[in-house]
Amino acid sequence: MKYVDMSIKEFSEVLASSEPTPGGGGAAALMGAIAVGLGDMVGELTVGKKKYAEVEEDIKRLMEEAQQLREEFLELIDRDAEVFAPLAKAYGIPKDDPERDVIMEEALHAACSVPMDIMRVSAKALDVIGEFAEKGSALAISDAGCAATCCKAAMKAASLNVFINIKAMKDRAFAEGLNIEAEDLLEEYCQKADEIFDDVYKKLKG
């Protein structure tokens, strides 16, 4: 059974167990799917309203983008488990095995690939959520703020799964490339998420 097909209760139970998957990466991808789903809900509550007729086409476009991003996040839940399994096995290889370093390096590269993708998709999602917050129904603005906060959590959680794996890599040039990309995404998009949240907060408190 795929993790993405589990009930919320089932997923949370296996997440809380000693099983190696799902882990932080899968949880981050799920959080991203929740975030972009909230953004899409803002769109659903905006389309068809006369007050927002001028942005109707923009909202419809954003909804299509959000639906695609949600599907990508959901796919990443199981992909993260798939790429982590070989790494978990690699750690069990005796240190005196001459093939251990090669196997470990390949597994580390693969294990980094999905959390990096989660970060990239989170960045796209925050761009969409930011536009939902700007153009969507004022009645759903709190949901846009929630979406930005959840998406920031997804990005930061995914980044930790990148950093822990690049730390163990032998190929330092490759590791540094990933490190730079992850740091850049964190800097730009955590700030964007905070700006969306702060704007929503001010509107609600004002």
Tab-separated table of C-alpha atoms in Angstrom, residues 119-120 122-128 130 148 151-152 155-156 159 163 179-197:
chain	number	residue	atom	x	y	z
A	119	MET	CA	12.002	22.419	-1.752
A	120	ARG	CA	11.699	23.332	-5.430
A	122	SER	CA	7.497	24.427	-2.292
A	123	ALA	CA	9.032	27.483	-3.938
A	124	LYS	CA	6.603	27.234	-6.865
A	125	ALA	CA	3.752	26.698	-4.418
A	126	LEU	CA	4.631	29.827	-2.455
A	127	ASP	CA	4.594	31.873	-5.650
A	128	VAL	CA	1.078	30.578	-6.321
A	130	GLY	CA	1.259	34.607	-2.726
A	148	ALA	CA	1.987	30.122	3.317
A	151	CYS	CA	4.444	25.688	2.838
A	152	LYS	CA	7.275	27.358	4.732
A	155	MET	CA	10.419	23.797	2.753
A	156	LYS	CA	12.325	24.036	6.034
A	159	SER	CA	15.948	21.296	3.791
A	163	PHE	CA	21.578	18.959	4.800
A	179	ASN	CA	23.920	23.229	-0.291
A	180	ILE	CA	23.988	26.526	-2.178
A	181	GLU	CA	20.695	25.815	-3.943
A	182	ALA	CA	18.992	24.789	-0.698
A	183	GLU	CA	20.275	27.827	1.186
A	184	ASP	CA	19.170	30.156	-1.612
A	185	LEU	CA	15.680	28.647	-1.657
A	186	LEU	CA	15.407	28.956	2.116
A	187	GLU	CA	16.489	32.577	2.129
A	188	GLU	CA	14.187	33.695	-0.674
A	189	TYR	CA	11.078	31.682	0.054
A	190	CYS	CA	11.003	31.679	3.842
A	191	GLN	CA	11.070	35.450	3.562
A	192	LYS	CA	8.267	35.320	0.990
A	193	ALA	CA	6.193	33.072	3.271
A	194	ASP	CA	6.732	35.464	6.176
A	195	GLU	CA	5.703	38.422	4.017
A	196	ILE	CA	2.473	36.661	3.012
A	197	PHE	CA	1.731	35.771	6.636
